[in-house]
Amino acid sequence: MMNFILFCLLCGLYGVFGKDKEHKGKYSVPILDVKTRQMVVDINQTLQLGCRGRWELSWAFPSGLAKDQVQVEDSRCGRTGQQYCSSVTVSRSLTQHTGQFRCRYRHQTRKQISIYVYVTDSQQPFVDHPAMSPDVLYMKEKQPLVIPCRVTHPNTTTTLVKFPNHSLNPDQRNIIWNSKQGFIIRTPTFYYIGLFYCETISDGVAHKSRIYFVHRPVSNIMEVYLNSTGPVQALKGERLVLNCTATGELNTRVNITWDYPGKVNNTGSTFKRLLKHRTHMLFYNILTIPKLQRSDRGLYTCRVTSGENTKQQKVTVTVYDHPFIRLKPRHGSVMEVQAGQKSYRITPKLRAFPTPEVIWLKDGMVAAEQCSRYHIDGNSLVIRDVAEEDAGKYTVLVRIQEHGLYQNLTLTLVVNVRPQIGEKAVSPQDPGSVPQGSRQALHCTSHGVPPPHIQWLWHPCPPKGLPAAPQA
Ligand SMILES: *[C@@H]1O[C@H](CO)[C@@H](O)[C@H](O)[C@H]1NC(C)=O
Ligand SMILES: *[C@@H]1O[C@H](CO)[C@@H](O)[C@H](O)[C@H]1NC(C)=O
Ligand SMILES: *[C@@H]1O[C@H](CO)[C@@H](O)[C@H](O)[C@H]1NC(C)=O
Ligand SMILES: *[C@@H]1O[C@H](CO)[C@@H](O)[C@H](O)[C@H]1NC(C)=O
Ligand SMILES: *[C@@H]1O[C@H](CO)[C@@H](O)[C@H](O)[C@H]1NC(C)=O
Ligand SMILES: *[C@@H]1O[C@H](CO)[C@@H](O)[C@H](O)[C@H]1NC(C)=O
Ligand SMILES: *[C@@H]1O[C@H](CO)[C@@H](O)[C@H](O)[C@H]1NC(C)=O
Ligand SMILES: *[C@@H]1O[C@H](CO)[C@@H](O)[C@H](O)[C@H]1NC(C)=O
C-alpha cells in the first residue's frame, strides 16, 4: 500500500516536471539573484539574497546562523504571479555566518542552488576563533582528514601548526588549503594525531584559529593474557586474584569483562587500570574473590572487547576443601631394572595441594647426596647409568609443613645383572692334553642377579680338519 502511494507520488512529480520542461526548461532548479558562486560581505553589513523558482522554496543556512538572526520573506512573483520568490535578510552579518546559503524547492530539496558567503573581519580571520573550546576530529583509515579552520576572507593565506610550533604549509599534493573547508590532508599518517591550529598574518598580526584535537579511534586489541598460564588451584577460604591484561594500539579503548561461576552472586570485585605507553596501551582488570567457596570452582573467562573486536582468555579454577597428599606406587612397590640401562625414573603417583616438599631417600639416607648419578626431577628420582649398587629401598617423603601433612612411600628397586662367567674375563687357557684316565676338575665362576643357574654341556671333539669347537 505504502509503495503504491509512493509510486503515484513519483508519477505525479514526474508529470509536473515533464510539463515544466515542455513549457520553458527554466527553473528546473531555483535561481538566485546573485549570479556568482561566492560573495564577500563585511562584518556588521546587511546580507540580502533573493531566490526564484516554479515551486515553493526553502533555505538551508550555514550552521553558525541562528534562526532568529535571519528573516525570510516568501511571495508569489513573475508576470502572472505563477512563480515563487523568497528573500533572506541578515541585518547584521557576523563572521560565524560564513558559509553556504542554499535555496531549494521545498518538496525536492535536491534541486538547489547555493552561494558561499564570506563575512569578513580583519580582526577575525577564522570562522572558528581561538576562544572556542577545542574541537575533536576523528582520523579514519584511508580517508582524508579535514582540519576545518575555514576563513572569513577567500584570499587568506594560512599555515597549519602542530603543537607546540611545527608549521606545515599547503603543498597542493598531500596538504591542500581550501578557504571554504580548511586544511585537507589527503592521506593522513600518525603524525596528524595530536593538537593542531591554523594561523594567518593579517596587518602584521598573527591570528590563530580554534584548536583541533585529532584523535584516531582504533579498536585493535593486540594481546590478552592472564597472569596464570595453567589451571589455578586454591583452597576453600583463600583469596583468588586474577590479573587480566590487554594490550592495544595507541588510542584504543577496550572493555574488559569477567565471566565466572560466582558472577551471579557477585562474589568477585574488579579493579581496572589503563596505562599509556609510548607505543601501545595497556589495560588491566583484576578480579578478586575474597573467600573462595566450592561453588567458585570452574571456568574464569576474561573477555576484552573494542568496537567489533573481541578476544578472550580462560583459566580453570579448582577449589579444594582441605589440603591433601595422595601418594601411591605407580606399579607395585617392587621395581626391576637391568644394570647398564641408560637411566631409570622412579615416579610414584602423587597428588597434593598445596605444592608439597618432596625428599628422596635411599636406604634411609638422602639420595642425591649419596651418588652423583641420582637427581630429582619434579616428583621423580632419576638414576643415570643403572648399576648393581643402585638396588635397595627408596623412600619418598612428601610433606606440606604449614598444614602439618606428611606421607611417605618406600619402594624396592631390584637391579638385574646379566650372568657373567669369571673365567671368560681372563685369557682363554688351552686345557692342553691330559693323560687318558686321569681325573680333571673344570672350574666355572659366575655372577648375576638373580643368581644364575649353571649348566654344563659336553661337545664331542670335532673330526680332524674342522675348526675346534669352543671349550666350555
Ligand atoms: C561591528 O559591530 C559591533 C557592535 O556594534 C562593534 O563593536 C564592532 O566594532 C563592529 N565591527 C566593525 C568591524 O565595524
Ligand atoms: C583575491 O585575490 C585575487 C587576486 O589575487 C583578486 O583578484 C581578488 O579580487 C581577491 N578577492 C577579494 C575578495 O579580495
Ligand atoms: C619551537 O621550536 C623550536 C625549534 O624549531 C624550539 O627550539 C622551541 O623550543 C619551540 N618552542 C616551544 C614553545 O616549544
Ligand atoms: C596475578 O596477579 C595478581 C595481582 O597482581 C596477584 O595477586 C596474583 O597472585 C597473580 N596470580 C598468579 C597466579 O600469578
Ligand atoms: C597486572 O598485570 C600487568 C601486566 O602484567 C601489570 O603491569 C600490572 O602491574 C598487574 N597489576 C597488578 C595489580 O599486579
Ligand atoms: C549463589 O548463592 C547461592 C545462595 O547463597 C548458593 O546456593 C549458590 O551456590 C551460589 N552460586 C555460586 C555460583 O556461587
Ligand atoms: C564498552 O561498553 C560500553 C557499555 O556497554 C559501551 O558503551 C562502550 O562503547 C564500550 N566500549 C568499547 C571500546 O567497546
Ligand atoms: C613413614 O611413615 C610412617 C607412618 O606412616 C612412619 O612411622 C615413618 O616414620 C615414616 N618414615 C619416615 C622416614 O619418615
Coordinates of C-alpha atoms and ligand atoms in Angstrom, one line a residue:
M1 CA 0.0 0.0 0.0
M2 CA 2.8 2.4 1.1
N3 CA 4.8 1.6 -2.0
F4 CA 1.8 2.2 -4.2
I5 CA 1.3 5.6 -2.7
L6 CA 5.0 6.4 -3.1
F7 CA 4.9 5.2 -6.7
C8 CA 1.9 7.5 -7.5
L9 CA 3.6 10.4 -5.8
L10 CA 6.7 9.9 -8.1
C11 CA 4.4 9.6 -11.1
G12 CA 2.8 12.9 -10.1
L13 CA 6.1 14.7 -9.7
Y14 CA 7.4 13.3 -13.0
G15 CA 4.3 14.6 -14.6
V16 CA 4.8 18.1 -13.2
F17 CA 8.5 18.3 -14.2
G18 CA 7.7 16.9 -17.6
K19 CA 5.2 19.6 -18.2
D20 CA 7.7 22.3 -17.0
K21 CA 10.4 21.2 -19.4
E22 CA 7.9 21.4 -22.2
H23 CA 7.0 24.9 -21.1
K24 CA 10.3 26.6 -20.6
G25 CA 13.0 24.2 -19.5
K26 CA 13.7 27.0 -17.0
Y27 CA 13.7 26.8 -13.2
S28 CA 14.4 23.1 -13.1
V29 CA 16.4 24.4 -10.1
P30 CA 15.7 27.7 -8.4
I31 CA 17.7 30.7 -9.4
L32 CA 19.5 33.3 -7.1
D33 CA 19.5 36.9 -8.0
V34 CA 23.3 37.0 -7.3
K35 CA 25.0 35.2 -10.2
T36 CA 28.4 34.5 -8.6
R37 CA 29.3 31.3 -6.7
Q38 CA 30.6 33.3 -3.8
M39 CA 30.5 36.7 -2.3
V40 CA 32.2 38.7 0.4
V41 CA 30.3 40.8 2.9
D42 CA 31.9 42.9 5.6
I43 CA 31.1 42.3 9.2
N44 CA 28.0 44.2 10.5
Q45 CA 26.8 44.7 7.0
T46 CA 23.4 43.6 5.8
L47 CA 23.3 40.5 3.7
Q48 CA 20.4 40.1 1.3
L49 CA 19.7 37.2 -1.1
G50 CA 16.8 36.6 -3.3
C51 CA 15.7 33.3 -4.9
R52 CA 13.1 32.5 -7.5
G53 CA 11.5 29.3 -8.8
R54 CA 8.5 27.4 -10.1
W55 CA 7.5 25.9 -6.8
E56 CA 7.6 26.7 -3.1
L57 CA 11.1 27.4 -1.9
S58 CA 13.0 26.8 1.3
W59 CA 16.5 27.7 2.5
A60 CA 19.5 25.9 4.2
F61 CA 21.8 28.2 6.1
P62 CA 25.3 27.9 7.5
S63 CA 25.3 26.2 10.9
G64 CA 26.6 29.4 12.5
L65 CA 23.5 31.4 11.5
A66 CA 20.8 31.1 14.1
K67 CA 17.1 31.2 13.1
D68 CA 16.4 34.4 14.8
Q69 CA 19.3 36.2 13.0
V70 CA 17.7 35.8 9.6
Q71 CA 14.4 37.0 8.2
V72 CA 12.8 35.0 5.3
E73 CA 10.1 36.5 3.2
D74 CA 8.2 34.4 0.7
S75 CA 6.0 35.7 -2.1
R76 CA 4.4 34.9 -5.4
C77 CA 6.1 36.7 -8.3
G78 CA 6.6 36.7 -12.0
R79 CA 4.4 38.4 -14.5
T80 CA 1.3 36.4 -13.8
G81 CA 2.3 35.6 -10.2
Q82 CA 2.8 31.9 -11.1
Q83 CA 6.4 31.9 -9.7
Y84 CA 7.6 31.7 -6.2
C85 CA 10.1 34.1 -4.7
S86 CA 11.9 34.1 -1.4
S87 CA 14.4 36.6 0.1
V88 CA 16.6 36.3 3.1
T89 CA 17.9 39.2 5.1
V90 CA 20.7 39.0 7.7
S91 CA 20.7 42.6 9.0
R92 CA 24.0 42.3 10.9
S93 CA 26.3 39.8 9.4
L94 CA 28.7 38.0 11.8
T95 CA 31.8 36.1 10.9
Q96 CA 30.2 32.8 12.1
H97 CA 27.6 33.3 9.4
T98 CA 30.3 32.5 6.8
G99 CA 29.2 29.5 4.8
Q100 CA 26.9 28.1 2.2
F101 CA 23.5 29.6 1.6
R102 CA 21.2 27.2 -0.3
C103 CA 17.9 27.9 -1.9
R104 CA 15.9 24.8 -2.9
Y105 CA 12.4 23.5 -3.7
R106 CA 10.6 22.7 -0.6
H107 CA 9.4 19.3 -1.9
Q108 CA 12.5 18.4 -3.8
T109 CA 15.4 19.6 -1.8
R110 CA 18.0 18.1 -4.2
K111 CA 17.0 20.7 -6.7
Q112 CA 19.0 23.6 -5.2
I113 CA 21.4 26.4 -5.9
S114 CA 23.9 27.8 -3.5
I115 CA 26.3 30.6 -2.8
Y116 CA 29.2 30.7 -0.4
V117 CA 29.2 33.9 1.7
Y118 CA 32.3 35.1 3.5
V119 CA 31.5 37.5 6.3
T120 CA 34.9 39.2 6.6
D121 CA 36.6 40.9 9.6
S122 CA 40.3 41.5 9.5
Q123 CA 40.3 41.0 13.3
Q124 CA 38.7 37.6 13.0
P125 CA 40.2 35.8 10.0
F126 CA 38.9 32.4 11.2
V127 CA 35.3 31.3 11.5
D128 CA 36.3 29.1 14.4
H129 CA 38.1 31.5 16.7
P130 CA 40.6 30.6 19.4
A131 CA 38.2 31.3 22.3
M132 CA 36.1 28.3 21.2
S133 CA 36.8 25.1 23.1
P134 CA 39.0 22.6 21.2
D135 CA 37.2 20.6 18.6
V136 CA 37.8 16.8 18.5
L137 CA 38.4 15.4 15.0
Y138 CA 38.4 11.7 14.2
M139 CA 41.0 10.4 11.8
K140 CA 39.8 7.4 9.9
E141 CA 41.9 5.0 8.0
K142 CA 42.2 5.7 4.2
Q143 CA 40.1 8.8 4.5
P144 CA 41.2 12.4 4.1
L145 CA 41.5 14.4 7.3
V146 CA 39.9 17.9 7.3
I147 CA 41.1 20.5 9.8
P148 CA 38.1 22.8 9.4
C149 CA 39.7 26.1 10.0
R150 CA 37.6 27.9 7.5
V151 CA 38.4 31.6 6.9
T152 CA 36.3 34.8 6.7
H153 CA 38.0 36.0 3.5
P154 CA 38.7 33.9 0.4
N155 CA 42.2 35.3 -0.1
T156 CA 43.5 34.5 3.4
T157 CA 46.7 32.5 3.4
T158 CA 47.2 30.2 6.3
T159 CA 49.6 27.8 7.9
L160 CA 48.7 24.6 9.7
V161 CA 50.5 24.3 13.0
K162 CA 51.1 21.2 15.0
F163 CA 51.5 21.8 18.7
P164 CA 53.6 23.3 20.0
N165 CA 55.1 25.0 17.0
H166 CA 55.6 22.8 13.9
S167 CA 54.3 24.6 10.8
L168 CA 53.0 23.0 7.7
N169 CA 52.3 24.8 4.5
P170 CA 50.0 23.7 1.8
D171 CA 51.9 21.7 -0.8
Q172 CA 48.9 21.0 -3.2
R173 CA 49.8 17.3 -3.0
N174 CA 49.0 16.0 0.4
I175 CA 48.3 19.2 2.3
I176 CA 45.7 21.2 0.5
W177 CA 44.2 24.5 1.5
N178 CA 40.6 25.4 0.8
S179 CA 39.2 28.6 2.3
K180 CA 35.8 27.1 2.4
Q181 CA 36.8 23.9 4.1
G182 CA 40.2 24.4 5.8
F183 CA 43.2 22.1 5.5
I184 CA 42.7 18.8 3.8
I185 CA 45.2 16.1 4.5
R186 CA 44.7 13.6 1.7
T187 CA 46.5 10.6 3.3
P188 CA 47.0 11.4 7.0
T189 CA 49.6 9.5 8.9
F190 CA 50.2 9.1 12.6
Y191 CA 51.9 12.4 12.5
Y192 CA 48.5 14.0 12.3
I193 CA 47.4 12.7 15.6
G194 CA 47.6 15.5 18.2
L195 CA 46.8 19.1 18.6
F196 CA 46.6 21.5 15.7
Y197 CA 45.6 25.0 14.9
C198 CA 45.7 27.3 11.9
E199 CA 47.5 30.6 11.8
T200 CA 47.4 33.6 9.5
I201 CA 49.0 37.0 9.5
S202 CA 46.8 40.0 8.8
D203 CA 48.0 43.5 9.0
G204 CA 51.2 42.2 10.6
V205 CA 49.4 40.5 13.4
A206 CA 49.3 36.7 13.8
H207 CA 45.9 35.3 14.3
K208 CA 45.2 31.7 15.5
S209 CA 42.2 29.6 14.9
R210 CA 40.4 27.3 17.3
I211 CA 42.4 24.3 18.5
Y212 CA 41.6 20.9 16.9
F213 CA 42.4 17.7 18.6
V214 CA 42.9 14.9 16.1
H215 CA 42.2 11.6 17.5
R216 CA 42.4 8.2 15.9
P217 CA 39.8 5.9 17.3
V218 CA 41.1 2.4 16.8
S219 CA 39.9 -0.9 18.1
N220 CA 42.9 -3.1 17.8
I221 CA 43.4 -5.4 20.6
M222 CA 46.9 -6.8 20.3
E223 CA 47.1 -9.4 23.0
V224 CA 45.1 -10.6 26.0
Y225 CA 46.7 -12.6 28.8
L226 CA 46.0 -13.8 32.3
N227 CA 48.8 -13.9 34.8
S228 CA 48.2 -17.6 35.2
T229 CA 49.1 -19.8 32.3
G230 CA 48.0 -23.1 33.7
P231 CA 45.0 -24.1 35.8
V232 CA 44.7 -22.4 39.1
Q233 CA 44.3 -24.4 42.3
A234 CA 43.3 -22.9 45.6
L235 CA 41.9 -23.9 49.0
K236 CA 38.5 -23.0 50.2
G237 CA 38.5 -19.8 52.1
E238 CA 41.5 -18.4 50.3
R239 CA 41.6 -15.3 48.2
L240 CA 41.7 -15.6 44.5
V241 CA 43.3 -12.8 42.4
L242 CA 43.4 -12.9 38.7
N243 CA 45.0 -10.2 36.6
C244 CA 43.8 -9.9 33.0
T245 CA 45.9 -7.7 30.8
A246 CA 45.2 -6.5 27.3
T247 CA 47.4 -4.5 25.0
G248 CA 46.1 -2.4 22.2
E249 CA 47.2 0.1 19.7
L250 CA 47.6 3.7 20.9
N251 CA 44.1 5.3 21.3
T252 CA 42.4 2.0 21.5
R253 CA 39.7 1.8 24.2
V254 CA 38.6 -1.5 25.4
N255 CA 36.0 -3.0 27.8
I256 CA 37.3 -5.9 29.9
T257 CA 34.7 -8.1 31.5
W258 CA 34.8 -11.3 33.5
D259 CA 32.7 -14.4 33.4
Y260 CA 33.0 -16.7 36.3
P261 CA 30.8 -19.1 38.3
G262 CA 30.2 -16.6 41.2
K263 CA 29.2 -13.8 38.9
V264 CA 25.5 -14.4 39.5
N265 CA 26.1 -13.9 43.3
N266 CA 28.5 -11.0 42.7
T267 CA 31.2 -12.8 44.7
G268 CA 34.0 -11.0 43.0
S269 CA 35.1 -7.5 42.7
T270 CA 37.1 -5.9 39.9
F271 CA 39.6 -3.2 39.6
K272 CA 40.5 -1.5 36.3
R273 CA 43.5 0.4 35.2
L274 CA 44.7 1.9 31.9
L275 CA 48.3 2.7 31.2
K276 CA 49.6 4.6 28.2
H277 CA 52.9 3.5 26.9
R278 CA 54.9 5.2 24.2
T279 CA 54.0 2.5 21.6
H280 CA 50.8 0.9 23.0
M281 CA 48.1 1.0 25.5
L282 CA 47.9 -1.4 28.5
F283 CA 44.7 -2.2 30.2
Y284 CA 44.2 -4.5 33.1
N285 CA 41.3 -5.7 35.1
I286 CA 41.9 -7.6 38.3
L287 CA 39.2 -9.9 39.6
T288 CA 39.3 -10.6 43.3
I289 CA 37.3 -13.3 45.1
P290 CA 38.0 -12.7 48.8
K291 CA 36.9 -16.1 50.1
L292 CA 36.7 -19.0 47.8
Q293 CA 33.9 -21.4 48.1
R294 CA 33.3 -24.8 46.5
S295 CA 30.8 -23.1 44.1
D296 CA 33.6 -20.8 42.8
R297 CA 35.3 -23.7 41.0
G298 CA 35.0 -23.6 37.3
L299 CA 35.9 -21.6 34.2
Y300 CA 37.1 -18.0 34.5
T301 CA 36.9 -16.0 31.3
C302 CA 38.3 -12.6 30.7
R303 CA 36.7 -11.0 27.7
V304 CA 38.2 -8.0 26.0
T305 CA 36.1 -6.1 23.5
S306 CA 36.8 -3.0 21.5
G307 CA 34.2 -2.0 18.9
E308 CA 33.6 -5.1 16.8
N309 CA 36.7 -6.9 18.1
T310 CA 36.7 -9.5 20.9
K311 CA 39.5 -11.5 22.4
Q312 CA 39.4 -13.7 25.5
Q313 CA 41.4 -15.9 27.7
K314 CA 40.2 -18.7 30.0
V315 CA 41.5 -20.4 33.1
T316 CA 40.1 -23.2 35.2
V317 CA 40.0 -22.8 38.9
T318 CA 39.9 -25.8 41.2
V319 CA 38.9 -25.2 44.8
Y320 CA 39.9 -27.9 47.4
D321 CA 38.2 -28.2 50.7
H322 CA 41.3 -29.3 52.6
P323 CA 45.0 -29.6 51.9
F324 CA 45.9 -33.2 51.0
I325 CA 48.6 -35.6 49.9
R326 CA 47.8 -38.7 48.0
L327 CA 50.8 -40.9 47.5
K328 CA 50.8 -44.4 45.9
P329 CA 53.2 -46.6 44.0
R330 CA 52.6 -46.5 40.3
H331 CA 53.2 -50.2 39.5
G332 CA 53.5 -52.1 42.8
S333 CA 56.2 -51.5 45.4
V334 CA 58.9 -53.6 43.8
M335 CA 60.6 -52.4 40.7
E336 CA 63.1 -54.2 38.5
V337 CA 65.6 -52.7 36.2
Q338 CA 68.5 -54.0 34.2
A339 CA 72.0 -53.0 35.1
G340 CA 73.6 -50.8 32.4
Q341 CA 70.3 -49.1 31.5
K342 CA 70.9 -45.5 30.5
S343 CA 68.5 -44.1 33.0
Y344 CA 65.7 -45.2 35.3
R345 CA 63.0 -43.0 36.7
I346 CA 61.2 -43.7 39.9
T347 CA 57.8 -41.9 39.8
P348 CA 55.2 -42.6 42.4
K349 CA 51.6 -41.5 41.9
L350 CA 51.4 -38.2 43.8
R351 CA 48.6 -35.7 44.0
A352 CA 48.8 -33.0 46.6
F353 CA 47.7 -29.5 47.4
P354 CA 49.3 -27.1 48.1
T355 CA 52.5 -28.0 46.4
P356 CA 54.4 -30.3 48.8
E357 CA 58.0 -30.6 49.5
V358 CA 59.5 -33.9 48.2
I359 CA 62.6 -35.6 49.5
W360 CA 64.0 -38.9 48.3
L361 CA 66.0 -41.3 50.5
K362 CA 67.9 -44.3 49.5
D363 CA 68.3 -46.9 52.3
G364 CA 67.4 -44.1 54.8
M365 CA 69.8 -41.5 53.5
V366 CA 69.2 -38.5 51.3
A367 CA 69.6 -40.0 47.8
A368 CA 71.0 -37.0 46.0
E369 CA 73.8 -36.8 48.5
Q370 CA 74.8 -40.4 48.1
C371 CA 75.5 -40.6 44.4
S372 CA 76.0 -38.1 41.7
R373 CA 74.1 -40.3 39.3
Y374 CA 70.9 -39.6 41.3
H375 CA 69.0 -36.5 40.6
I376 CA 65.5 -35.1 41.3
D377 CA 63.2 -34.2 38.5
G378 CA 59.9 -32.9 39.7
N379 CA 58.5 -35.6 41.9
S380 CA 60.7 -38.3 40.4
L381 CA 64.1 -39.6 41.2
V382 CA 66.1 -40.3 38.1
I383 CA 69.1 -42.8 38.2
R384 CA 71.6 -42.5 35.4
D385 CA 73.6 -45.5 34.1
V386 CA 71.9 -48.0 36.4
A387 CA 74.5 -50.2 38.3
E388 CA 74.1 -53.1 40.6
E389 CA 74.8 -51.0 43.7
D390 CA 71.6 -49.0 43.0
A391 CA 69.5 -51.8 44.2
G392 CA 67.8 -51.0 47.6
K393 CA 65.0 -49.2 49.3
Y394 CA 63.9 -45.9 48.0
T395 CA 61.7 -43.8 50.2
V396 CA 59.9 -40.6 49.0
L397 CA 59.0 -38.2 51.8
V398 CA 56.2 -35.8 51.0
R399 CA 55.3 -33.0 53.3
I400 CA 53.2 -29.8 53.5
Q401 CA 54.7 -28.3 56.6
E402 CA 52.3 -25.4 57.0
H403 CA 49.4 -27.8 57.2
G404 CA 51.2 -30.5 59.1
L405 CA 50.7 -33.1 56.4
Y406 CA 53.3 -35.9 55.9
Q407 CA 53.3 -39.1 53.9
N408 CA 56.0 -41.5 52.9
L409 CA 56.3 -44.4 50.5
T410 CA 59.0 -46.9 50.2
L411 CA 59.7 -48.7 47.0
T412 CA 62.2 -51.5 46.4
L413 CA 64.5 -51.5 43.4
V414 CA 65.9 -54.7 42.1
V415 CA 68.8 -54.4 39.7
N416 CA 69.1 -57.4 37.4
V417 CA 72.7 -58.2 36.3
R418 CA 73.3 -60.4 33.3
P419 CA 75.1 -63.6 34.3
Q420 CA 78.9 -63.4 33.8
I421 CA 81.4 -66.2 33.7
G422 CA 84.5 -65.1 35.5
E423 CA 86.9 -67.4 33.5
K424 CA 85.9 -65.7 30.3
A425 CA 87.3 -62.5 31.6
V426 CA 90.8 -63.9 31.8
S427 CA 92.7 -65.1 28.7
P428 CA 91.4 -68.4 27.4
Q429 CA 93.6 -71.2 28.6
D430 CA 94.4 -74.1 26.4
P431 CA 93.4 -77.1 28.6
G432 CA 96.2 -78.8 26.7
S433 CA 96.2 -82.6 26.6
V434 CA 95.7 -84.6 29.6
P435 CA 96.5 -88.2 30.1
Q436 CA 93.6 -90.5 29.4
G437 CA 92.1 -91.9 32.5
S438 CA 93.3 -89.0 34.7
R439 CA 91.0 -87.0 36.9
Q440 CA 90.3 -83.4 35.8
A441 CA 88.5 -80.6 37.6
L442 CA 86.9 -77.9 35.4
H443 CA 86.0 -74.6 37.1
C444 CA 83.3 -72.1 36.3
T445 CA 82.8 -69.0 38.3
S446 CA 79.7 -67.0 37.5
H447 CA 77.9 -63.9 38.9
G448 CA 74.5 -62.4 38.2
V449 CA 71.3 -61.0 39.7
P450 CA 69.3 -63.1 40.3
P451 CA 71.9 -65.8 40.9
P452 CA 72.4 -67.7 37.7
H453 CA 71.9 -71.5 37.2
I454 CA 75.0 -73.2 35.9
Q455 CA 74.6 -76.0 33.4
W456 CA 77.4 -78.0 31.9
L457 CA 77.3 -79.1 28.3
W458 CA 79.6 -81.5 26.6
H459 CA 80.6 -81.3 23.0
P460 CA 82.3 -84.2 21.4
C461 CA 85.6 -83.3 19.7
P462 CA 85.2 -82.3 16.1
P463 CA 86.6 -84.5 13.4
K464 CA 90.1 -83.6 12.2
G465 CA 90.2 -80.8 9.7
L466 CA 87.4 -78.8 11.2
P467 CA 88.0 -75.8 13.5
A468 CA 87.9 -76.7 17.1
A469 CA 84.6 -76.0 18.9
P470 CA 84.9 -73.7 21.8
Q471 CA 85.5 -75.4 25.1
A472 CA 83.1 -74.8 27.9
Ligands
LIG1 C1 30.6 45.6 14.5 O1 29.6 45.9 15.4 C2 30.0 45.8 16.7 C3 28.8 46.1 17.6 O2 28.1 47.2 17.2 C4 31.1 46.7 17.0 O3 31.6 46.5 18.4 C5 32.3 46.4 16.1 O4 33.4 47.2 16.2 C6 31.8 46.4 14.6 N1 32.9 45.9 13.8 C7 33.3 46.5 12.8 C8 34.5 45.9 12.0 O5 32.8 47.5 12.4
LIG2 C1 41.6 37.8 -4.1 O1 42.8 37.9 -4.9 C2 42.6 38.0 -6.3 C3 43.9 38.0 -7.0 O2 45.0 37.6 -6.1 C4 41.8 39.2 -6.6 O3 41.6 39.3 -8.0 C5 40.5 39.2 -5.9 O4 39.8 40.4 -6.1 C6 40.7 39.0 -4.4 N1 39.4 38.8 -3.8 C7 39.0 39.6 -2.9 C8 37.6 39.3 -2.4 O5 39.6 40.5 -2.4
LIG3 C1 59.7 26.0 18.9 O1 60.5 25.3 18.0 C2 61.9 25.5 18.3 C3 62.7 24.7 17.2 O2 62.1 25.0 16.0 C4 62.3 25.0 19.6 O3 63.6 25.3 19.9 C5 61.4 25.7 20.6 O4 61.7 25.2 21.9 C6 60.0 25.6 20.3 N1 59.1 26.3 21.2 C7 58.2 25.8 22.0 C8 57.4 26.7 22.9 O5 58.0 24.6 22.0
LIG4 C1 48.0 -12.4 39.4 O1 48.2 -11.0 39.7 C2 47.6 -10.7 40.9 C3 47.7 -9.2 41.0 O2 49.0 -8.7 40.8 C4 48.3 -11.4 42.0 O3 47.8 -11.0 43.3 C5 48.2 -12.9 41.8 O4 48.9 -13.6 42.8 C6 48.7 -13.3 40.5 N1 48.3 -14.6 40.2 C7 49.1 -15.5 39.7 C8 48.6 -16.9 39.6 O5 50.3 -15.2 39.4
LIG5 C1 48.6 -6.8 36.2 O1 49.4 -7.2 35.1 C2 50.1 -6.2 34.4 C3 50.8 -6.7 33.2 O2 51.5 -7.9 33.5 C4 51.0 -5.4 35.3 O3 51.6 -4.3 34.6 C5 50.2 -4.9 36.5 O4 51.1 -4.3 37.4 C6 49.5 -6.0 37.2 N1 48.6 -5.5 38.2 C7 48.8 -5.8 39.5 C8 47.9 -5.0 40.4 O5 49.6 -6.6 39.8
LIG6 C1 25.0 -18.3 44.9 O1 24.4 -18.2 46.2 C2 23.5 -19.2 46.5 C3 22.9 -18.9 47.8 O2 23.9 -18.4 48.7 C4 24.3 -20.5 46.6 O3 23.5 -21.6 46.9 C5 24.9 -20.8 45.2 O4 25.8 -21.9 45.3 C6 25.8 -19.6 44.8 N1 26.3 -19.8 43.5 C7 27.5 -19.6 43.1 C8 27.9 -19.9 41.7 O5 28.3 -19.0 43.8
LIG7 C1 32.2 -0.5 26.5 O1 31.0 -0.8 26.9 C2 30.1 0.3 27.0 C3 28.8 -0.1 27.6 O2 28.5 -1.5 27.3 C4 29.9 0.8 25.6 O3 29.1 2.0 25.6 C5 31.2 1.2 25.0 O4 31.1 1.6 23.7 C6 32.2 0.0 25.0 N1 33.5 0.5 24.6 C7 34.2 -0.2 23.7 C8 35.6 0.4 23.4 O5 33.9 -1.2 23.2
LIG8 C1 56.9 -43.1 57.2 O1 55.6 -43.1 57.7 C2 55.4 -44.0 58.8 C3 53.9 -43.9 59.2 O2 53.1 -43.9 58.1 C4 56.2 -43.5 59.9 O3 56.1 -44.4 61.0 C5 57.7 -43.5 59.5 O4 58.5 -43.0 60.5 C6 57.8 -42.6 58.2 N1 59.2 -42.7 57.8 C7 59.9 -41.7 57.6 C8 61.3 -41.9 57.1 O5 59.5 -40.5 57.8

